Amino acid sequence: MDSKLTHTAYLYSFLAVFAKPASATILYQDLHLVPSYAKAHGILMSVTFILIFPLGATVLRLVKSKHAVWIHAGIQLTGWALMLGGLATGLRVGKILDRLHNNAHTVFGTVIVVLMLIQPFLGAIHHWVYIRKKTRTALAPVHVWMGRVLIILGIVNGGLGLRLADNTHGGKIAYGVVAGVCGTMYLAWVVYRLKWTRKGSKEVENVELQGTVE
């Protein structure tokens, strides 16, 4: 009985956070699904933007192999798939609570995901042209820099999501610490690569802009 009361109280706390006027189209019959979907959404998106995408972006520069670009693509496509799972669960929560695209987190998140969906195609087209012509393309810096910016924005948007869901104080602190450490490490890596690139390293140019190591 106590567990049922606790679960019911948890559901009503979610409803209170997202409460809207009587005209809102909250799906009360599906309200019990919100905690599990919201948890799945948070985990999938956090793992994707804090761990997988930064890992895939840096491994291309760390692995000294002609196969580095394929390792990079494999990791990023794994993150891509998890991101789609996070999108699906997030859309479900937003639909149930009538919170689709009427707040910063969902609007910001949708833009980030849409741009991330373009990334694999930009990378693939660039690599295909480079293999054929052995010359850098205009898509290379677009692919690199759009990816960097979207990773950071995705991490920031995770914090907005915790705020929207009125997560526990401990949960917010935990996310802030992990996201802050990983985000700072990734930014430091980007700055380091920029400084190295400006020194005219041929290896950096190949890896950073052409997606391969000669």
mmCIF file of N, CA, C and O in Angstrom, residues 95-196:
data_model
loop_
_atom_site.group_PDB
_atom_site.id
_atom_site.type_symbol
_atom_site.label_atom_id
_atom_site.label_comp_id
_atom_site.label_asym_id
_atom_site.label_seq_id
_atom_site.Cartn_x
_atom_site.Cartn_y
_atom_site.Cartn_z
ATOM 1 N N LYS A 95 4.112 14.899 -25.284
ATOM 2 C CA LYS A 95 2.743 14.712 -25.760
ATOM 3 C C LYS A 95 1.794 14.458 -24.599
ATOM 4 O O LYS A 95 0.699 15.030 -24.534
ATOM 5 N N ILE A 96 2.209 13.604 -23.679
ATOM 6 C CA ILE A 96 1.353 13.279 -22.533
ATOM 7 C C ILE A 96 1.080 14.517 -21.680
ATOM 8 O O ILE A 96 -0.049 14.760 -21.246
ATOM 9 N N LEU A 97 2.126 15.319 -21.457
ATOM 10 C CA LEU A 97 2.007 16.478 -20.567
ATOM 11 C C LEU A 97 1.696 17.777 -21.304
ATOM 12 O O LEU A 97 1.687 18.839 -20.689
ATOM 13 N N ASP A 98 1.454 17.675 -22.609
ATOM 14 C CA ASP A 98 1.183 18.856 -23.429
ATOM 15 C C ASP A 98 2.316 19.873 -23.301
ATOM 16 O O ASP A 98 2.099 21.062 -23.085
ATOM 17 N N ARG A 99 3.548 19.372 -23.435
ATOM 18 C CA ARG A 99 4.722 20.226 -23.317
ATOM 19 C C ARG A 99 5.613 20.146 -24.559
ATOM 20 O O ARG A 99 6.833 20.251 -24.449
ATOM 21 N N LEU A 100 5.012 19.969 -25.714
ATOM 22 C CA LEU A 100 5.784 19.918 -26.946
ATOM 23 C C LEU A 100 5.955 21.323 -27.517
ATOM 24 O O LEU A 100 4.986 21.993 -27.858
ATOM 25 N N HIS A 101 7.189 21.777 -27.583
ATOM 26 C CA HIS A 101 7.541 23.021 -28.258
ATOM 27 C C HIS A 101 6.853 24.259 -27.686
ATOM 28 O O HIS A 101 6.538 25.194 -28.413
ATOM 29 N N ASN A 102 6.618 24.244 -26.387
ATOM 30 C CA ASN A 102 6.117 25.445 -25.722
ATOM 31 C C ASN A 102 7.014 25.817 -24.541
ATOM 32 O O ASN A 102 6.588 26.472 -23.608
ATOM 33 N N ASN A 103 8.266 25.365 -24.608
ATOM 34 C CA ASN A 103 9.247 25.694 -23.579
ATOM 35 C C ASN A 103 10.642 25.598 -24.193
ATOM 36 O O ASN A 103 10.828 25.015 -25.263
ATOM 37 N N ALA A 104 11.613 26.184 -23.512
ATOM 38 C CA ALA A 104 12.969 26.277 -24.068
ATOM 39 C C ALA A 104 13.596 24.909 -24.318
ATOM 40 O O ALA A 104 14.243 24.689 -25.347
ATOM 41 N N HIS A 105 13.419 23.974 -23.387
ATOM 42 C CA HIS A 105 14.079 22.671 -23.509
ATOM 43 C C HIS A 105 13.638 21.908 -24.754
ATOM 44 O O HIS A 105 14.478 21.380 -25.495
ATOM 45 N N THR A 106 12.348 21.835 -24.993
ATOM 46 C CA THR A 106 11.869 21.047 -26.133
ATOM 47 C C THR A 106 12.155 21.733 -27.470
ATOM 48 O O THR A 106 12.488 21.068 -28.456
ATOM 49 N N VAL A 107 12.036 23.058 -27.509
ATOM 50 C CA VAL A 107 12.341 23.782 -28.749
ATOM 51 C C VAL A 107 13.831 23.679 -29.069
ATOM 52 O O VAL A 107 14.233 23.331 -30.188
ATOM 53 N N PHE A 108 14.644 23.971 -28.074
ATOM 54 C CA PHE A 108 16.095 23.900 -28.206
ATOM 55 C C PHE A 108 16.519 22.487 -28.588
ATOM 56 O O PHE A 108 17.335 22.270 -29.491
ATOM 57 N N GLY A 109 15.947 21.504 -27.899
ATOM 58 C CA GLY A 109 16.296 20.111 -28.151
ATOM 59 C C GLY A 109 15.933 19.654 -29.548
ATOM 60 O O GLY A 109 16.692 18.918 -30.193
ATOM 61 N N THR A 110 14.774 20.077 -30.036
ATOM 62 C CA THR A 110 14.351 19.690 -31.381
ATOM 63 C C THR A 110 15.306 20.236 -32.437
ATOM 64 O O THR A 110 15.688 19.529 -33.379
ATOM 65 N N VAL A 111 15.709 21.493 -32.284
ATOM 66 C CA VAL A 111 16.648 22.099 -33.234
ATOM 67 C C VAL A 111 17.977 21.350 -33.218
ATOM 68 O O VAL A 111 18.555 21.045 -34.278
ATOM 69 N N ILE A 112 18.467 21.026 -32.022
ATOM 70 C CA ILE A 112 19.739 20.309 -31.895
ATOM 71 C C ILE A 112 19.662 18.943 -32.571
ATOM 72 O O ILE A 112 20.560 18.550 -33.322
ATOM 73 N N VAL A 113 18.579 18.208 -32.314
ATOM 74 C CA VAL A 113 18.431 16.869 -32.893
ATOM 75 C C VAL A 113 18.334 16.933 -34.414
ATOM 76 O O VAL A 113 18.963 16.139 -35.124
ATOM 77 N N VAL A 114 17.557 17.876 -34.932
ATOM 78 C CA VAL A 114 17.410 17.999 -36.388
ATOM 79 C C VAL A 114 18.766 18.258 -37.044
ATOM 80 O O VAL A 114 19.114 17.639 -38.060
ATOM 81 N N LEU A 115 19.547 19.163 -36.462
ATOM 82 C CA LEU A 115 20.870 19.458 -37.020
ATOM 83 C C LEU A 115 21.807 18.258 -36.876
ATOM 84 O O LEU A 115 22.623 17.988 -37.768
ATOM 85 N N MET A 116 21.682 17.530 -35.766
ATOM 86 C CA MET A 116 22.498 16.332 -35.581
ATOM 87 C C MET A 116 22.138 15.245 -36.594
ATOM 88 O O MET A 116 22.990 14.447 -36.991
ATOM 89 N N LEU A 117 20.885 15.203 -37.004
ATOM 90 C CA LEU A 117 20.468 14.217 -37.999
ATOM 91 C C LEU A 117 21.121 14.482 -39.354
ATOM 92 O O LEU A 117 21.283 13.567 -40.165
ATOM 93 N N ILE A 118 21.506 15.732 -39.590
ATOM 94 C CA ILE A 118 22.160 16.093 -40.849
ATOM 95 C C ILE A 118 23.637 15.713 -40.843
ATOM 96 O O ILE A 118 24.222 15.428 -41.895
ATOM 97 N N GLN A 119 24.235 15.680 -39.653
ATOM 98 C CA GLN A 119 25.675 15.481 -39.521
ATOM 99 C C GLN A 119 26.238 14.263 -40.258
ATOM 100 O O GLN A 119 27.245 14.382 -40.960
ATOM 101 N N PRO A 120 25.649 13.071 -40.119
ATOM 102 C CA PRO A 120 26.227 11.907 -40.812
ATOM 103 C C PRO A 120 26.282 12.079 -42.325
ATOM 104 O O PRO A 120 27.224 11.613 -42.977
ATOM 105 N N PHE A 121 25.288 12.748 -42.875
ATOM 106 C CA PHE A 121 25.244 12.939 -44.326
ATOM 107 C C PHE A 121 26.312 13.935 -44.786
ATOM 108 O O PHE A 121 26.940 13.746 -45.831
ATOM 109 N N LEU A 122 26.521 14.983 -43.985
ATOM 110 C CA LEU A 122 27.591 15.930 -44.308
ATOM 111 C C LEU A 122 28.944 15.233 -44.283
ATOM 112 O O LEU A 122 29.775 15.415 -45.179
ATOM 113 N N GLY A 123 29.155 14.423 -43.240
ATOM 114 C CA GLY A 123 30.418 13.705 -43.126
ATOM 115 C C GLY A 123 30.623 12.706 -44.248
ATOM 116 O O GLY A 123 31.721 12.582 -44.802
ATOM 117 N N ALA A 124 29.562 11.981 -44.602
ATOM 118 C CA ALA A 124 29.667 10.960 -45.650
ATOM 119 C C ALA A 124 29.941 11.590 -47.014
ATOM 120 O O ALA A 124 30.784 11.105 -47.781
ATOM 121 N N ILE A 125 29.235 12.679 -47.327
ATOM 122 C CA ILE A 125 29.434 13.353 -48.614
ATOM 123 C C ILE A 125 30.851 13.907 -48.710
ATOM 124 O O ILE A 125 31.535 13.753 -49.731
ATOM 125 N N HIS A 126 31.300 14.543 -47.630
ATOM 126 C CA HIS A 126 32.657 15.088 -47.615
ATOM 127 C C HIS A 126 33.697 13.988 -47.830
ATOM 128 O O HIS A 126 34.619 14.129 -48.641
ATOM 129 N N HIS A 127 33.542 12.880 -47.102
ATOM 130 C CA HIS A 127 34.527 11.800 -47.201
ATOM 131 C C HIS A 127 34.530 11.190 -48.602
ATOM 132 O O HIS A 127 35.589 10.874 -49.155
ATOM 133 N N TRP A 128 33.359 11.040 -49.187
ATOM 134 C CA TRP A 128 33.252 10.473 -50.533
ATOM 135 C C TRP A 128 33.964 11.363 -51.554
ATOM 136 O O TRP A 128 34.714 10.877 -52.408
ATOM 137 N N VAL A 129 33.756 12.682 -51.438
ATOM 138 C CA VAL A 129 34.410 13.620 -52.353
ATOM 139 C C VAL A 129 35.916 13.610 -52.136
ATOM 140 O O VAL A 129 36.706 13.633 -53.092
ATOM 141 N N TYR A 130 36.328 13.560 -50.861
ATOM 142 C CA TYR A 130 37.756 13.573 -50.561
ATOM 143 C C TYR A 130 38.461 12.331 -51.115
ATOM 144 O O TYR A 130 39.558 12.416 -51.677
ATOM 145 N N ILE A 131 37.826 11.173 -50.975
ATOM 146 C CA ILE A 131 38.410 9.936 -51.482
ATOM 147 C C ILE A 131 38.596 10.010 -53.001
ATOM 148 O O ILE A 131 39.594 9.537 -53.553
ATOM 149 N N ARG A 132 37.652 10.626 -53.679
ATOM 150 C CA ARG A 132 37.712 10.710 -55.139
ATOM 151 C C ARG A 132 38.692 11.773 -55.627
ATOM 152 O O ARG A 132 39.442 11.550 -56.574
ATOM 153 N N LYS A 133 38.684 12.944 -54.989
ATOM 154 C CA LYS A 133 39.467 14.069 -55.497
ATOM 155 C C LYS A 133 40.714 14.387 -54.677
ATOM 156 O O LYS A 133 41.525 15.216 -55.094
ATOM 157 N N LYS A 134 40.842 13.761 -53.496
ATOM 158 C CA LYS A 134 41.991 13.997 -52.626
ATOM 159 C C LYS A 134 42.183 15.475 -52.302
ATOM 160 O O LYS A 134 43.301 15.997 -52.305
ATOM 161 N N THR A 135 41.087 16.145 -52.058
ATOM 162 C CA THR A 135 41.158 17.553 -51.694
ATOM 163 C C THR A 135 40.068 17.865 -50.678
ATOM 164 O O THR A 135 38.996 17.247 -50.699
ATOM 165 N N ARG A 136 40.345 18.809 -49.801
ATOM 166 C CA ARG A 136 39.379 19.173 -48.776
ATOM 167 C C ARG A 136 38.164 19.828 -49.411
ATOM 168 O O ARG A 136 38.259 20.465 -50.462
ATOM 169 N N THR A 137 37.022 19.668 -48.765
ATOM 170 C CA THR A 137 35.787 20.255 -49.268
ATOM 171 C C THR A 137 35.273 21.302 -48.287
ATOM 172 O O THR A 137 35.683 21.348 -47.129
ATOM 173 N N ALA A 138 34.352 22.124 -48.760
ATOM 174 C CA ALA A 138 33.763 23.154 -47.904
ATOM 175 C C ALA A 138 32.921 22.537 -46.793
ATOM 176 O O ALA A 138 32.657 23.177 -45.769
ATOM 177 N N LEU A 139 32.503 21.278 -46.985
ATOM 178 C CA LEU A 139 31.680 20.619 -45.976
ATOM 179 C C LEU A 139 32.483 20.211 -44.743
ATOM 180 O O LEU A 139 31.912 20.030 -43.668
ATOM 181 N N ALA A 140 33.798 20.056 -44.902
ATOM 182 C CA ALA A 140 34.622 19.575 -43.792
ATOM 183 C C ALA A 140 34.542 20.468 -42.556
ATOM 184 O O ALA A 140 34.193 19.999 -41.467
ATOM 185 N N PRO A 141 34.870 21.767 -42.670
ATOM 186 C CA PRO A 141 34.779 22.614 -41.479
ATOM 187 C C PRO A 141 33.349 22.770 -40.970
ATOM 188 O O PRO A 141 33.134 22.927 -39.766
ATOM 189 N N VAL A 142 32.369 22.718 -41.874
ATOM 190 C CA VAL A 142 30.967 22.798 -41.445
ATOM 191 C C VAL A 142 30.630 21.594 -40.571
ATOM 192 O O VAL A 142 30.034 21.727 -39.496
ATOM 193 N N HIS A 143 31.025 20.407 -41.033
ATOM 194 C CA HIS A 143 30.769 19.171 -40.292
ATOM 195 C C HIS A 143 31.464 19.190 -38.932
ATOM 196 O O HIS A 143 30.859 18.858 -37.909
ATOM 197 N N VAL A 144 32.723 19.599 -38.923
ATOM 198 C CA VAL A 144 33.507 19.619 -37.687
ATOM 199 C C VAL A 144 32.936 20.615 -36.683
ATOM 200 O O VAL A 144 32.677 20.278 -35.519
ATOM 201 N N TRP A 145 32.711 21.849 -37.131
ATOM 202 C CA TRP A 145 32.296 22.890 -36.196
ATOM 203 C C TRP A 145 30.833 22.779 -35.779
ATOM 204 O O TRP A 145 30.482 23.096 -34.642
ATOM 205 N N MET A 146 29.987 22.324 -36.684
ATOM 206 C CA MET A 146 28.594 22.132 -36.290
ATOM 207 C C MET A 146 28.503 21.032 -35.240
ATOM 208 O O MET A 146 27.744 21.142 -34.272
ATOM 209 N N GLY A 147 29.304 19.980 -35.407
ATOM 210 C CA GLY A 147 29.322 18.914 -34.415
ATOM 211 C C GLY A 147 29.783 19.406 -33.057
ATOM 212 O O GLY A 147 29.186 19.081 -32.025
ATOM 213 N N ARG A 148 30.848 20.189 -33.038
ATOM 214 C CA ARG A 148 31.370 20.722 -31.773
ATOM 215 C C ARG A 148 30.336 21.580 -31.054
ATOM 216 O O ARG A 148 30.102 21.428 -29.852
ATOM 217 N N VAL A 149 29.729 22.486 -31.802
ATOM 218 C CA VAL A 149 28.745 23.393 -31.203
ATOM 219 C C VAL A 149 27.532 22.627 -30.689
ATOM 220 O O VAL A 149 27.036 22.881 -29.582
ATOM 221 N N LEU A 150 27.051 21.661 -31.470
ATOM 222 C CA LEU A 150 25.861 20.906 -31.075
ATOM 223 C C LEU A 150 26.109 20.041 -29.842
ATOM 224 O O LEU A 150 25.207 19.848 -29.025
ATOM 225 N N ILE A 151 27.315 19.517 -29.698
ATOM 226 C CA ILE A 151 27.638 18.731 -28.500
ATOM 227 C C ILE A 151 27.518 19.601 -27.249
ATOM 228 O O ILE A 151 26.894 19.208 -26.255
ATOM 229 N N ILE A 152 28.112 20.788 -27.300
ATOM 230 C CA ILE A 152 28.054 21.693 -26.147
ATOM 231 C C ILE A 152 26.614 22.134 -25.875
ATOM 232 O O ILE A 152 26.156 22.153 -24.722
ATOM 233 N N LEU A 153 25.880 22.475 -26.934
ATOM 234 C CA LEU A 153 24.493 22.899 -26.755
ATOM 235 C C LEU A 153 23.634 21.764 -26.205
ATOM 236 O O LEU A 153 22.720 21.991 -25.401
ATOM 237 N N GLY A 154 23.919 20.538 -26.629
ATOM 238 C CA GLY A 154 23.177 19.388 -26.122
ATOM 239 C C GLY A 154 23.397 19.190 -24.633
ATOM 240 O O GLY A 154 22.464 18.865 -23.888
ATOM 241 N N ILE A 155 24.631 19.387 -24.181
ATOM 242 C CA ILE A 155 24.939 19.272 -22.751
ATOM 243 C C ILE A 155 24.194 20.347 -21.960
ATOM 244 O O ILE A 155 23.606 20.078 -20.909
ATOM 245 N N VAL A 156 24.209 21.570 -22.486
ATOM 246 C CA VAL A 156 23.501 22.672 -21.825
ATOM 247 C C VAL A 156 22.000 22.392 -21.778
ATOM 248 O O VAL A 156 21.338 22.618 -20.756
ATOM 249 N N ASN A 157 21.460 21.868 -22.868
ATOM 250 C CA ASN A 157 20.027 21.596 -22.922
ATOM 251 C C ASN A 157 19.618 20.513 -21.931
ATOM 252 O O ASN A 157 18.477 20.489 -21.468
ATOM 253 N N GLY A 158 20.543 19.618 -21.612
ATOM 254 C CA GLY A 158 20.252 18.621 -20.588
ATOM 255 C C GLY A 158 19.952 19.278 -19.251
ATOM 256 O O GLY A 158 19.050 18.853 -18.515
ATOM 257 N N GLY A 159 20.690 20.327 -18.934
ATOM 258 C CA GLY A 159 20.424 21.074 -17.709
ATOM 259 C C GLY A 159 19.061 21.740 -17.734
ATOM 260 O O GLY A 159 18.348 21.769 -16.720
ATOM 261 N N LEU A 160 18.668 22.257 -18.905
ATOM 262 C CA LEU A 160 17.338 22.855 -19.034
ATOM 263 C C LEU A 160 16.249 21.805 -18.833
ATOM 264 O O LEU A 160 15.188 22.089 -18.272
ATOM 265 N N GLY A 161 16.531 20.585 -19.295
ATOM 266 C CA GLY A 161 15.564 19.504 -19.122
ATOM 267 C C GLY A 161 15.368 19.139 -17.663
ATOM 268 O O GLY A 161 14.239 18.902 -17.210
ATOM 269 N N LEU A 162 16.458 19.095 -16.905
ATOM 270 C CA LEU A 162 16.355 18.802 -15.473
ATOM 271 C C LEU A 162 15.552 19.883 -14.759
ATOM 272 O O LEU A 162 14.761 19.596 -13.857
ATOM 273 N N ARG A 163 15.765 21.108 -15.173
ATOM 274 C CA ARG A 163 15.020 22.217 -14.568
ATOM 275 C C ARG A 163 13.539 22.125 -14.906
ATOM 276 O O ARG A 163 12.677 22.337 -14.048
ATOM 277 N N LEU A 164 13.231 21.793 -16.152
ATOM 278 C CA LEU A 164 11.837 21.673 -16.571
ATOM 279 C C LEU A 164 11.126 20.556 -15.813
ATOM 280 O O LEU A 164 9.965 20.692 -15.427
ATOM 281 N N ALA A 165 11.833 19.448 -15.595
ATOM 282 C CA ALA A 165 11.240 18.302 -14.904
ATOM 283 C C ALA A 165 11.268 18.457 -13.389
ATOM 284 O O ALA A 165 10.789 17.582 -12.672
ATOM 285 N N ASP A 166 11.842 19.564 -12.910
ATOM 286 C CA ASP A 166 11.958 19.802 -11.468
ATOM 287 C C ASP A 166 12.635 18.616 -10.790
ATOM 288 O O ASP A 166 12.141 18.072 -9.805
ATOM 289 N N ASN A 167 13.787 18.216 -11.355
ATOM 290 C CA ASN A 167 14.536 17.087 -10.813
ATOM 291 C C ASN A 167 15.011 17.395 -9.403
ATOM 292 O O ASN A 167 15.030 18.542 -8.975
ATOM 293 N N THR A 168 15.416 16.353 -8.690
ATOM 294 C CA THR A 168 15.894 16.533 -7.321
ATOM 295 C C THR A 168 17.164 17.383 -7.306
ATOM 296 O O THR A 168 17.896 17.454 -8.295
ATOM 297 N N HIS A 169 17.420 17.994 -6.173
ATOM 298 C CA HIS A 169 18.618 18.823 -6.031
ATOM 299 C C HIS A 169 19.870 17.986 -6.261
ATOM 300 O O HIS A 169 20.813 18.424 -6.934
ATOM 301 N N GLY A 170 19.857 16.762 -5.726
ATOM 302 C CA GLY A 170 21.000 15.869 -5.909
ATOM 303 C C GLY A 170 21.204 15.496 -7.366
ATOM 304 O O GLY A 170 22.338 15.410 -7.843
ATOM 305 N N GLY A 171 20.089 15.269 -8.073
ATOM 306 C CA GLY A 171 20.178 14.928 -9.484
ATOM 307 C C GLY A 171 20.761 16.059 -10.310
ATOM 308 O O GLY A 171 21.572 15.835 -11.212
ATOM 309 N N LYS A 172 20.350 17.283 -9.991
ATOM 310 C CA LYS A 172 20.874 18.441 -10.708
ATOM 311 C C LYS A 172 22.372 18.618 -10.450
ATOM 312 O O LYS A 172 23.134 18.934 -11.369
ATOM 313 N N ILE A 173 22.772 18.407 -9.199
ATOM 314 C CA ILE A 173 24.190 18.543 -8.861
ATOM 315 C C ILE A 173 25.013 17.474 -9.576
ATOM 316 O O ILE A 173 26.075 17.757 -10.138
ATOM 317 N N ALA A 174 24.505 16.234 -9.561
ATOM 318 C CA ALA A 174 25.225 15.133 -10.207
ATOM 319 C C ALA A 174 25.403 15.398 -11.695
ATOM 320 O O ALA A 174 26.497 15.224 -12.249
ATOM 321 N N TYR A 175 24.329 15.830 -12.348
ATOM 322 C CA TYR A 175 24.422 16.130 -13.780
ATOM 323 C C TYR A 175 25.381 17.284 -14.017
ATOM 324 O O TYR A 175 26.201 17.249 -14.944
ATOM 325 N N GLY A 176 25.275 18.311 -13.180
ATOM 326 C CA GLY A 176 26.136 19.470 -13.346
ATOM 327 C C GLY A 176 27.608 19.123 -13.225
ATOM 328 O O GLY A 176 28.438 19.612 -14.000
ATOM 329 N N VAL A 177 27.933 18.256 -12.262
ATOM 330 C CA VAL A 177 29.330 17.866 -12.057
ATOM 331 C C VAL A 177 29.848 17.050 -13.240
ATOM 332 O O VAL A 177 30.896 17.352 -13.819
ATOM 333 N N VAL A 178 29.098 16.003 -13.603
ATOM 334 C CA VAL A 178 29.538 15.126 -14.697
ATOM 335 C C VAL A 178 29.587 15.893 -16.019
ATOM 336 O O VAL A 178 30.571 15.823 -16.762
ATOM 337 N N ALA A 179 28.508 16.623 -16.314
ATOM 338 C CA ALA A 179 28.456 17.383 -17.563
ATOM 339 C C ALA A 179 29.522 18.472 -17.578
ATOM 340 O O ALA A 179 30.148 18.727 -18.616
ATOM 341 N N GLY A 180 29.733 19.110 -16.429
ATOM 342 C CA GLY A 180 30.738 20.167 -16.354
ATOM 343 C C GLY A 180 32.139 19.646 -16.597
ATOM 344 O O GLY A 180 32.917 20.239 -17.355
ATOM 345 N N VAL A 181 32.466 18.517 -15.968
ATOM 346 C CA VAL A 181 33.800 17.933 -16.136
ATOM 347 C C VAL A 181 34.014 17.477 -17.578
ATOM 348 O O VAL A 181 35.024 17.811 -18.210
ATOM 349 N N CYS A 182 33.053 16.713 -18.102
ATOM 350 C CA CYS A 182 33.187 16.196 -19.472
ATOM 351 C C CYS A 182 33.171 17.326 -20.501
ATOM 352 O O CYS A 182 33.950 17.316 -21.461
ATOM 353 N N GLY A 183 32.284 18.298 -20.295
ATOM 354 C CA GLY A 183 32.209 19.420 -21.220
ATOM 355 C C GLY A 183 33.478 20.251 -21.217
ATOM 356 O O GLY A 183 33.967 20.670 -22.269
ATOM 357 N N THR A 184 34.041 20.470 -20.029
ATOM 358 C CA THR A 184 35.281 21.233 -19.917
ATOM 359 C C THR A 184 36.441 20.498 -20.573
ATOM 360 O O THR A 184 37.268 21.108 -21.275
ATOM 361 N N MET A 185 36.498 19.179 -20.361
ATOM 362 C CA MET A 185 37.552 18.382 -20.988
ATOM 363 C C MET A 185 37.441 18.432 -22.510
ATOM 364 O O MET A 185 38.447 18.550 -23.218
ATOM 365 N N TYR A 186 36.210 18.371 -23.012
ATOM 366 C CA TYR A 186 36.017 18.412 -24.458
ATOM 367 C C TYR A 186 36.410 19.776 -25.021
ATOM 368 O O TYR A 186 37.087 19.869 -26.053
ATOM 369 N N LEU A 187 36.004 20.846 -24.348
ATOM 370 C CA LEU A 187 36.373 22.187 -24.798
ATOM 371 C C LEU A 187 37.886 22.383 -24.767
ATOM 372 O O LEU A 187 38.460 22.998 -25.675
ATOM 373 N N ALA A 188 38.527 21.857 -23.718
ATOM 374 C CA ALA A 188 39.982 21.965 -23.621
ATOM 375 C C ALA A 188 40.649 21.238 -24.785
ATOM 376 O O ALA A 188 41.642 21.715 -25.351
ATOM 377 N N TRP A 189 40.083 20.089 -25.148
ATOM 378 C CA TRP A 189 40.619 19.329 -26.276
ATOM 379 C C TRP A 189 40.464 20.114 -27.587
ATOM 380 O O TRP A 189 41.381 20.161 -28.407
ATOM 381 N N VAL A 190 39.308 20.746 -27.774
ATOM 382 C CA VAL A 190 39.068 21.537 -28.982
ATOM 383 C C VAL A 190 40.069 22.690 -29.070
ATOM 384 O O VAL A 190 40.655 22.946 -30.130
ATOM 385 N N VAL A 191 40.281 23.387 -27.955
ATOM 386 C CA VAL A 191 41.228 24.505 -27.934
ATOM 387 C C VAL A 191 42.640 24.010 -28.243
ATOM 388 O O VAL A 191 43.384 24.634 -29.007
ATOM 389 N N TYR A 192 42.998 22.870 -27.668
ATOM 390 C CA TYR A 192 44.320 22.289 -27.915
ATOM 391 C C TYR A 192 44.505 21.974 -29.389
ATOM 392 O O TYR A 192 45.551 22.271 -29.978
ATOM 393 N N ARG A 193 43.481 21.391 -30.016
ATOM 394 C CA ARG A 193 43.573 21.055 -31.434
ATOM 395 C C ARG A 193 43.678 22.309 -32.297
ATOM 396 O O ARG A 193 44.394 22.335 -33.300
ATOM 397 N N LEU A 194 42.955 23.351 -31.909
ATOM 398 C CA LEU A 194 43.010 24.598 -32.670
ATOM 399 C C LEU A 194 44.417 25.194 -32.639
ATOM 400 O O LEU A 194 44.936 25.651 -33.661
ATOM 401 N N LYS A 195 45.033 25.188 -31.467
ATOM 402 C CA LYS A 195 46.385 25.735 -31.346
ATOM 403 C C LYS A 195 47.375 24.915 -32.157
ATOM 404 O O LYS A 195 48.279 25.454 -32.800
ATOM 405 N N TRP A 196 47.189 23.591 -32.140
ATOM 406 C CA TRP A 196 48.084 22.715 -32.892
ATOM 407 C C TRP A 196 47.899 22.923 -34.392
ATOM 408 O O TRP A 196 48.850 22.967 -35.163
#
